[in-house]
PDB file of C-alpha atoms in Angstrom:
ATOM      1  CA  UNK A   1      75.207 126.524  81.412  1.00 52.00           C
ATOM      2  CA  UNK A   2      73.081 123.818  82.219  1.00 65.00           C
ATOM      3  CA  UNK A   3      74.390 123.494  85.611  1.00 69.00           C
ATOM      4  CA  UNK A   4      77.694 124.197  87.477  1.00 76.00           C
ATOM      5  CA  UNK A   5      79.354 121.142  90.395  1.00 77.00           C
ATOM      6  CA  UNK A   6      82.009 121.824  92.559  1.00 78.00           C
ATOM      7  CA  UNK A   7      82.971 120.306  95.414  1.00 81.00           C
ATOM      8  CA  UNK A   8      84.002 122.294  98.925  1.00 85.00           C
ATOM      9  CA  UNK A   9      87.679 121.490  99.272  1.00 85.00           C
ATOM     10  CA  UNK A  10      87.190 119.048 102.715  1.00 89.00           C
ATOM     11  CA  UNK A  11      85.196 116.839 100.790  1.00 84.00           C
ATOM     12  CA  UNK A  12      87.744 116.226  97.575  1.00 84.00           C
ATOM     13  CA  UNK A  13      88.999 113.396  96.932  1.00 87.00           C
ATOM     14  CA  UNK A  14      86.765 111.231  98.579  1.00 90.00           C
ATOM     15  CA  UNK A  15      84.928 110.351  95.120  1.00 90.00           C
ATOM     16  CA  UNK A  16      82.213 112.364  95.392  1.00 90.00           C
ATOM     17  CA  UNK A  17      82.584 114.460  91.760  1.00 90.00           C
ATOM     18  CA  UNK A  18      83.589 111.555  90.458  1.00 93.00           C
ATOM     19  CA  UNK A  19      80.237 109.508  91.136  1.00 93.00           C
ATOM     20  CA  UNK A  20      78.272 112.999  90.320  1.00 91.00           C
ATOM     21  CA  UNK A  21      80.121 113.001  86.722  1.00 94.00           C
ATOM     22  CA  UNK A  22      79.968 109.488  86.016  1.00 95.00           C
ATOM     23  CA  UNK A  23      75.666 109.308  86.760  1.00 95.00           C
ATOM     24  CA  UNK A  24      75.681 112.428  84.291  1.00 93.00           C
ATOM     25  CA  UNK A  25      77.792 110.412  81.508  1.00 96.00           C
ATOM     26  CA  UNK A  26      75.189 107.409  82.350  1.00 96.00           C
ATOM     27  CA  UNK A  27      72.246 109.367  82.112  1.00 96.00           C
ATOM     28  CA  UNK A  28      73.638 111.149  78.836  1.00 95.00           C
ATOM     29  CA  UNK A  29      74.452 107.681  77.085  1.00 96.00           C
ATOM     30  CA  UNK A  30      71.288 106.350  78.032  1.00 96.00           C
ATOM     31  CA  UNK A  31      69.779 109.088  76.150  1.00 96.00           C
ATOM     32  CA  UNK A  32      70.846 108.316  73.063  1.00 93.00           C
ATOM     33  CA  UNK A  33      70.184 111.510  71.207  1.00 96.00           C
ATOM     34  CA  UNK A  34      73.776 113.307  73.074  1.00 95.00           C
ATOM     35  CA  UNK A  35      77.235 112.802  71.274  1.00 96.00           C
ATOM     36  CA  UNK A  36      79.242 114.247  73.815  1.00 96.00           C
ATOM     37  CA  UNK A  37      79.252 116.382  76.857  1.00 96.00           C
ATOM     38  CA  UNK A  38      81.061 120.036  77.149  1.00 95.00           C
ATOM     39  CA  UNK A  39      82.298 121.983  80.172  1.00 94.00           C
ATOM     40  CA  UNK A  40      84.583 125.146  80.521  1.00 95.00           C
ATOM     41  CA  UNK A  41      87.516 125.287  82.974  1.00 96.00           C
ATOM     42  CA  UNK A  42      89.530 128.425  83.892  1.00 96.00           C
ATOM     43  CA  UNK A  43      92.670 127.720  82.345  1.00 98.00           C
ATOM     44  CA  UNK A  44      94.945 127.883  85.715  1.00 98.00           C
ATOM     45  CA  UNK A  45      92.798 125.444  87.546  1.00 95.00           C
ATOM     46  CA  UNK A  46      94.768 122.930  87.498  1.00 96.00           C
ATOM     47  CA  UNK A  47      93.349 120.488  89.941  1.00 92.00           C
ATOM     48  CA  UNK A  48      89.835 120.406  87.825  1.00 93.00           C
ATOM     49  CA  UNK A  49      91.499 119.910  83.889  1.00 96.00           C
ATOM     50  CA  UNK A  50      93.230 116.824  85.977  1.00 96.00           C
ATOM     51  CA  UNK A  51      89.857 115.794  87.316  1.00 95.00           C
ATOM     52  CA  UNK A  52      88.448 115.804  84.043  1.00 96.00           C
ATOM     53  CA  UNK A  53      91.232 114.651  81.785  1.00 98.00           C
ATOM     54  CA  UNK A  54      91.198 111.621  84.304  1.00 96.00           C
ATOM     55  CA  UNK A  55      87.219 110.929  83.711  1.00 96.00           C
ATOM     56  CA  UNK A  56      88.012 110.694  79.642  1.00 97.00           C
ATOM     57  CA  UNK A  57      87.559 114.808  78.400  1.00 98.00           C
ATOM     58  CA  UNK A  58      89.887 116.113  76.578  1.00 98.00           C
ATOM     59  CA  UNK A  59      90.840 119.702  75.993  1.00 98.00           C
ATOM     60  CA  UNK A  60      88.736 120.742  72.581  1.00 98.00           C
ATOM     61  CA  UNK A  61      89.843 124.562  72.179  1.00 98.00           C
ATOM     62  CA  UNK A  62      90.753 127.675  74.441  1.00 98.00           C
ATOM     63  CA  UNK A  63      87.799 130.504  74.815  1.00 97.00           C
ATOM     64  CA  UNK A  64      89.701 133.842  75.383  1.00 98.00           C
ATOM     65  CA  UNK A  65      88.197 136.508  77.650  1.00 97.00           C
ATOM     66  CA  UNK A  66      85.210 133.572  78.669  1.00 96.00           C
ATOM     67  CA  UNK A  67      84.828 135.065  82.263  1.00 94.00           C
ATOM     68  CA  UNK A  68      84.132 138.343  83.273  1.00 95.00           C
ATOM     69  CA  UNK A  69      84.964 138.997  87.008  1.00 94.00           C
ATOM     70  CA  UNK A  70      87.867 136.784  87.219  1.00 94.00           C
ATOM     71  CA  UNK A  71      92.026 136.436  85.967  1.00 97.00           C
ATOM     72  CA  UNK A  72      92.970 134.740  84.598  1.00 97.00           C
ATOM     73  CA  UNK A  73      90.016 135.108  82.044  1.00 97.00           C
ATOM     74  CA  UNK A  74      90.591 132.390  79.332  1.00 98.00           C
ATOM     75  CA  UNK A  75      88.874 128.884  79.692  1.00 97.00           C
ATOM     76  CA  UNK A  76      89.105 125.663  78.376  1.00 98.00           C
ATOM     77  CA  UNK A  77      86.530 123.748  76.468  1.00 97.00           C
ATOM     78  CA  UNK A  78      86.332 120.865  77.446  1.00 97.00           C
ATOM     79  CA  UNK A  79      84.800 117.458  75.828  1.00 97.00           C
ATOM     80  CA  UNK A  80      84.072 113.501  76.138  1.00 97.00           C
ATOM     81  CA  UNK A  81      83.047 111.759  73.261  1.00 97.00           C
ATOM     82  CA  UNK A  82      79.676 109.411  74.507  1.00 97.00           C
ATOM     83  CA  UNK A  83      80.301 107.306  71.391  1.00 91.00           C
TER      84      UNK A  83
END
């Protein structure tokens, strides 16, 4: 991965990975060479596909056995179309 955000659960929902994501999707379209932007989600975390699905990505396809050291192991790729 390029790089990995969370957020420590007192500071959600204040905006915070929302400003984070939205200056990566600016710097991205300013680019102009990047189509669209991909991220994996474990596929019981719930709270994070909402996050995301909220900020315009969309569930692409399911990666089975994606993580090694935790259950459930599937994930969720993730992607927003820059275009």
């Amino acid at each position: 991965p390029l790089f990995r955000s969370g957020c420590l659960r007192p500071y959600r929902r204040h905006g915070i990975g929302g400003m984070l994501l939205a200056h990566v999707v600016k710097i991205a379209k300013e680019d102009g060479n990047i189509d669209s932007i991909y991220l994996h989600v474990q596929v019981n975390n719930e709270e994070a596909l909402a996050f995301y699905q909220k900020h315009g990505f969309r569930i692409k396809e399911r990666k089975e056995h994606y993580y090694k050291r935790i259950e459930p192991a599937d994930a969720f790729v993730l992607e927003k179309d820059l275009n």
